[in-house]
């Protein structure tokens, strides 16, 4: 079966020509994880295509997505991209232009909002109730995303799901994709609020969810059975047609192999072969290629 990994990362060496503006690396990691490395891991795991999500190490400026775009151009049949940008600028037209620059490449799918992190050039500090994504000042971002048919990829914690529902209703023509199923952790329960706010969020047809980064949330190890109730609920609320799989590799390297990040889904008893096909590639194709 075809497999599209909807969430990976890749970055080059720290060079004078394309320097890291901050050393933000996976736990225990040193050095680069290049597009060539990613393609090699994809080939080993039987993954046909992947989405490279720009890392914060390159900042939010004009060249933030340079490596991601170079990776796509080097592997145009295998890789897609999601970029970063500066959402807050003095001139609203500059914000619009920044988004157009990101999605000007035909395999760049949209931009990412680190909703659960304090808004900074290099966002790393957790703020699980941050509400900056609701700022009226961000209206040019949403308006331009509508005009460009670009997706907004939101990385929240569960406490922010109600904010995302507000945005989904406010901007119904913008495709929203929730990263890492709102990153469940020891503070969330799959049967209780705020994580169950996903149920009302599912009423908005412009929202899809990445079932990704499970090894980092799990305490049970592969195949991560302690997270299956989260997956079950998402399947009930959104249906498989709005769920897509992702690894978050190599950020998972401290917890799991690349193959483990994806193969767990084959063990889940409540997912049919049809469900699996949507999570593996059909949802991605419906959301981003239609």
Coordinates of C-alpha atoms in Angstrom, one line a residue:
X1 CA 0.0 0.0 0.0
X2 CA 1.1 3.5 -0.7
X3 CA 2.4 5.4 2.3
X4 CA 2.7 9.2 2.8
X5 CA 4.4 10.3 6.0
X6 CA 2.8 13.6 6.7
X7 CA 5.2 14.9 9.3
X8 CA 9.0 14.7 9.1
X9 CA 11.9 17.1 9.5
X10 CA 15.2 17.5 7.7
X11 CA 18.0 20.1 8.0
X12 CA 21.5 20.6 6.7
X13 CA 24.8 21.2 8.3
X14 CA 25.4 24.5 10.1
X15 CA 27.2 26.4 7.3
X16 CA 28.1 30.1 6.7
X17 CA 25.9 30.0 3.6
X18 CA 22.9 28.5 5.4
X19 CA 23.5 28.9 9.2
X20 CA 21.5 27.6 12.1
X21 CA 20.2 30.7 13.9
X22 CA 19.6 28.5 17.0
X23 CA 20.7 25.0 17.8
X24 CA 17.3 23.3 18.2
X25 CA 17.8 19.5 17.7
X26 CA 16.0 16.3 18.7
X27 CA 17.0 15.0 22.2
X28 CA 20.4 13.5 22.1
X29 CA 21.0 14.5 18.5
X30 CA 24.1 16.2 17.1
X31 CA 24.6 17.4 13.5
X32 CA 22.4 17.3 10.5
X33 CA 19.6 15.0 9.3
X34 CA 19.6 15.7 5.6
X35 CA 17.0 15.1 2.9
X36 CA 19.3 12.3 1.7
X37 CA 19.1 10.7 5.2
X38 CA 15.4 11.0 5.2
X39 CA 15.0 9.5 1.7
X40 CA 17.2 6.6 2.8
X41 CA 15.0 6.0 5.9
X42 CA 11.9 6.3 3.8
X43 CA 13.2 3.6 1.4
X44 CA 14.0 1.3 4.2
X45 CA 10.5 1.7 5.7
X46 CA 8.7 1.5 2.4
X47 CA 7.5 5.2 2.6
X48 CA 6.9 6.7 -0.9
X49 CA 6.4 10.4 0.0
X50 CA 7.0 12.6 3.1
X51 CA 6.2 16.1 4.2
X52 CA 9.2 18.0 5.5
X53 CA 8.2 20.5 8.2
X54 CA 10.7 23.3 8.6
X55 CA 12.4 23.3 11.9
X56 CA 12.7 26.4 14.1
X57 CA 16.5 26.3 14.0
X58 CA 16.3 28.5 10.8
X59 CA 14.1 31.1 12.4
X60 CA 11.1 32.8 10.7
X61 CA 12.9 35.1 8.2
X62 CA 13.1 35.2 4.5
X63 CA 15.4 32.2 4.3
X64 CA 13.7 30.1 7.0
X65 CA 12.4 27.6 4.5
X66 CA 15.5 27.5 2.2
X67 CA 16.6 24.1 3.2
X68 CA 13.1 22.6 3.0
X69 CA 12.7 24.0 -0.5
X70 CA 16.0 22.7 -1.6
X71 CA 15.1 19.3 -0.3
X72 CA 11.9 19.3 -2.3
X73 CA 13.7 20.4 -5.4
X74 CA 16.2 17.6 -5.0
X75 CA 13.5 15.0 -4.6
X76 CA 10.4 16.5 -6.4
X77 CA 8.6 13.1 -6.6
X78 CA 9.2 12.2 -2.9
X79 CA 9.0 15.3 -0.7
X80 CA 6.5 18.0 0.2
X81 CA 7.0 20.9 2.6
X82 CA 5.4 23.0 5.3
X83 CA 7.0 26.3 6.2
X84 CA 7.5 28.8 8.9
X85 CA 7.0 32.6 8.6
X86 CA 6.9 35.8 10.7
X87 CA 3.2 36.3 11.5
X88 CA 3.7 39.7 13.1
X89 CA 5.0 42.5 10.9
X90 CA 4.3 46.2 10.8
X91 CA 2.8 46.1 7.3
X92 CA -0.1 43.7 6.7
X93 CA 1.0 43.4 3.0
X94 CA 4.5 42.2 4.2
X95 CA 2.7 39.4 6.1
X96 CA 0.7 38.5 3.0
X97 CA 3.9 38.5 0.9
X98 CA 5.7 36.3 3.4
X99 CA 2.9 33.7 3.1
X100 CA 2.9 33.9 -0.7
X101 CA 6.7 33.4 -0.7
X102 CA 6.4 30.2 1.4
X103 CA 3.7 28.7 -0.7
X104 CA 5.0 30.0 -4.0
X105 CA 6.7 26.6 -4.5
X106 CA 4.0 24.2 -5.8
X107 CA 5.0 21.5 -3.2
X108 CA 4.9 23.8 -0.2
X109 CA 1.5 23.0 1.4
X110 CA 1.2 25.9 3.9
X111 CA 2.6 27.3 7.1
X112 CA 2.8 26.1 10.7
X113 CA 1.6 27.8 13.8
X114 CA 3.3 26.6 17.0
X115 CA 0.2 27.4 19.0
X116 CA 1.4 25.7 22.2
X117 CA 4.7 27.6 22.3
X118 CA 5.4 31.2 23.2
X119 CA 5.6 33.2 20.0
X120 CA 9.2 33.9 19.4
X121 CA 11.7 33.7 16.5
X122 CA 12.8 30.3 17.8
X123 CA 9.7 28.9 19.5
X124 CA 10.6 26.3 22.2
X125 CA 9.0 27.3 25.4
X126 CA 5.7 25.5 26.2
X127 CA 2.7 27.7 26.9
X128 CA -0.3 25.4 26.7
X129 CA -2.9 28.1 27.1
X130 CA -1.4 30.7 24.8
X131 CA -4.1 32.6 22.9
X132 CA -2.0 34.5 20.4
X133 CA -3.4 32.4 17.5
X134 CA -6.7 34.3 18.0
X135 CA -5.1 37.7 17.6
X136 CA -7.0 40.0 15.2
X137 CA -3.5 41.1 14.0
X138 CA -3.2 37.7 12.3
X139 CA -6.2 38.4 10.0
X140 CA -3.8 39.0 7.0
X141 CA -2.4 35.5 7.4
X142 CA -5.8 33.9 7.3
X143 CA -7.0 36.0 4.5
X144 CA -4.0 35.3 2.4
X145 CA -4.2 31.6 3.2
X146 CA -7.7 31.7 1.8
X147 CA -6.6 33.5 -1.3
X148 CA -3.7 31.1 -1.9
X149 CA -5.6 27.9 -0.9
X150 CA -2.8 27.2 1.6
X151 CA -3.3 25.1 4.7
X152 CA -2.5 26.3 8.2
X153 CA -0.9 23.5 10.3
X154 CA -1.5 24.2 14.0
X155 CA 0.5 22.5 16.8
X156 CA -1.7 22.9 20.0
X157 CA -2.1 21.4 23.4
X158 CA -5.5 20.2 24.3
X159 CA -6.3 23.4 26.2
X160 CA -6.2 25.3 22.9
X161 CA -8.6 23.1 20.9
X162 CA -11.6 25.4 21.7
X163 CA -9.5 28.3 20.2
X164 CA -8.9 26.3 17.1
X165 CA -12.7 25.6 16.8
X166 CA -13.2 29.4 16.9
X167 CA -10.7 29.8 14.1
X168 CA -12.3 27.0 12.1
X169 CA -15.6 28.7 12.2
X170 CA -14.1 32.1 11.5
X171 CA -12.2 31.0 8.4
X172 CA -14.2 28.1 6.9
X173 CA -12.3 28.3 3.6
X174 CA -8.9 27.6 5.2
X175 CA -7.8 24.0 5.6
X176 CA -6.7 23.5 9.2
X177 CA -4.5 20.5 10.1
X178 CA -3.9 19.7 13.7
X179 CA -0.4 18.4 14.4
X180 CA 0.3 15.4 16.7
X181 CA -3.4 15.0 17.8
X182 CA -2.8 17.9 20.2
X183 CA 0.1 16.1 21.8
X184 CA -1.6 14.1 24.6
X185 CA 0.4 13.8 27.8
X186 CA 0.0 12.9 31.5
X187 CA -2.3 15.9 31.9
X188 CA -4.9 14.6 29.4
X189 CA -7.5 11.9 29.4
X190 CA -9.0 10.6 26.1
X191 CA -12.5 10.6 27.7
X192 CA -12.4 14.0 29.4
X193 CA -12.1 17.7 28.6
X194 CA -10.1 19.4 27.3
X195 CA -8.9 16.7 25.0
X196 CA -12.5 15.7 24.1
X197 CA -13.0 19.2 22.7
X198 CA -11.9 17.4 19.5
X199 CA -15.4 16.1 19.2
X200 CA -16.9 19.6 18.7
X201 CA -14.0 20.6 16.5
X202 CA -14.8 17.7 14.2
X203 CA -18.1 19.4 13.2
X204 CA -16.0 21.8 11.1
X205 CA -15.3 20.1 7.8
X206 CA -12.2 22.2 7.2
X207 CA -10.3 20.5 10.0
X208 CA -8.1 17.4 9.6
X209 CA -5.8 15.8 12.2
X210 CA -2.4 14.2 12.1
X211 CA -2.1 11.0 14.1
X212 CA 1.5 11.5 14.6
X213 CA 4.4 11.6 17.1
X214 CA 2.9 8.8 19.2
X215 CA 6.2 7.4 20.6
X216 CA 6.9 10.7 22.4
X217 CA 3.5 10.6 24.2
X218 CA 3.4 6.9 24.9
X219 CA 4.5 5.2 28.1
X220 CA 3.9 1.7 27.0
X221 CA 6.3 1.3 24.0
X222 CA 5.4 0.0 20.5
X223 CA 2.7 -0.4 19.4
X224 CA 1.6 2.3 21.9
X225 CA -1.6 0.7 23.1
X226 CA -1.9 3.4 25.9
X227 CA -2.8 5.9 23.1
X228 CA -5.3 3.7 21.2
X229 CA -8.3 5.3 22.9
X230 CA -7.2 8.7 21.6
X231 CA -7.0 7.2 18.1
X232 CA -10.3 5.5 18.5
X233 CA -12.1 8.7 19.5
X234 CA -10.6 10.6 16.6
X235 CA -11.7 7.9 14.2
X236 CA -15.2 8.1 15.6
X237 CA -15.4 11.9 15.5
X238 CA -13.6 12.8 12.4
X239 CA -13.8 9.5 10.4
X240 CA -10.7 8.1 8.7
X241 CA -11.2 10.5 5.8
X242 CA -9.9 13.4 7.9
X243 CA -7.0 11.6 9.7
X244 CA -3.5 11.2 8.4
X245 CA -0.4 9.4 9.7
X246 CA 2.9 11.0 10.5
X247 CA 6.1 10.0 12.2
X248 CA 7.7 13.3 13.5
X249 CA 11.0 11.6 12.7
X250 CA 13.8 12.2 13.6
X251 CA 12.5 14.0 16.6
X252 CA 11.4 10.5 17.7
X253 CA 14.9 9.1 17.5
X254 CA 15.3 9.0 21.3
X255 CA 12.1 7.0 21.7
X256 CA 11.7 4.9 18.5
X257 CA 13.0 3.9 15.1
X258 CA 11.6 5.5 12.0
X259 CA 9.7 2.3 11.2
X260 CA 8.2 2.0 14.7
X261 CA 6.8 5.6 14.4
X262 CA 4.6 4.4 11.6
X263 CA 4.1 0.6 11.8
X264 CA 2.1 0.7 15.1
X265 CA -1.0 1.4 13.1
X266 CA -1.0 -2.1 11.6
X267 CA -1.6 -3.5 15.1
X268 CA -4.7 -1.5 15.9
X269 CA -7.7 -3.8 15.8
X270 CA -10.4 -1.2 15.4
X271 CA -9.0 0.1 12.1
X272 CA -10.1 -1.6 8.9
X273 CA -8.1 -1.9 5.8
X274 CA -10.1 0.9 4.3
X275 CA -9.4 3.1 7.4
X276 CA -5.7 2.3 7.1
X277 CA -5.7 3.3 3.5
X278 CA -7.1 6.8 4.4
X279 CA -4.6 7.3 7.2
X280 CA -1.7 6.0 5.0
X281 CA -2.3 8.2 2.0
X282 CA -5.8 8.8 0.8
X283 CA -6.6 11.6 3.3
X284 CA -3.4 13.4 2.4
X285 CA -4.3 13.2 -1.3
X286 CA -7.8 14.4 -0.6
X287 CA -6.8 17.3 1.6
X288 CA -3.7 18.5 -0.3
X289 CA -3.9 17.3 -3.9
X290 CA -7.6 17.7 -4.7

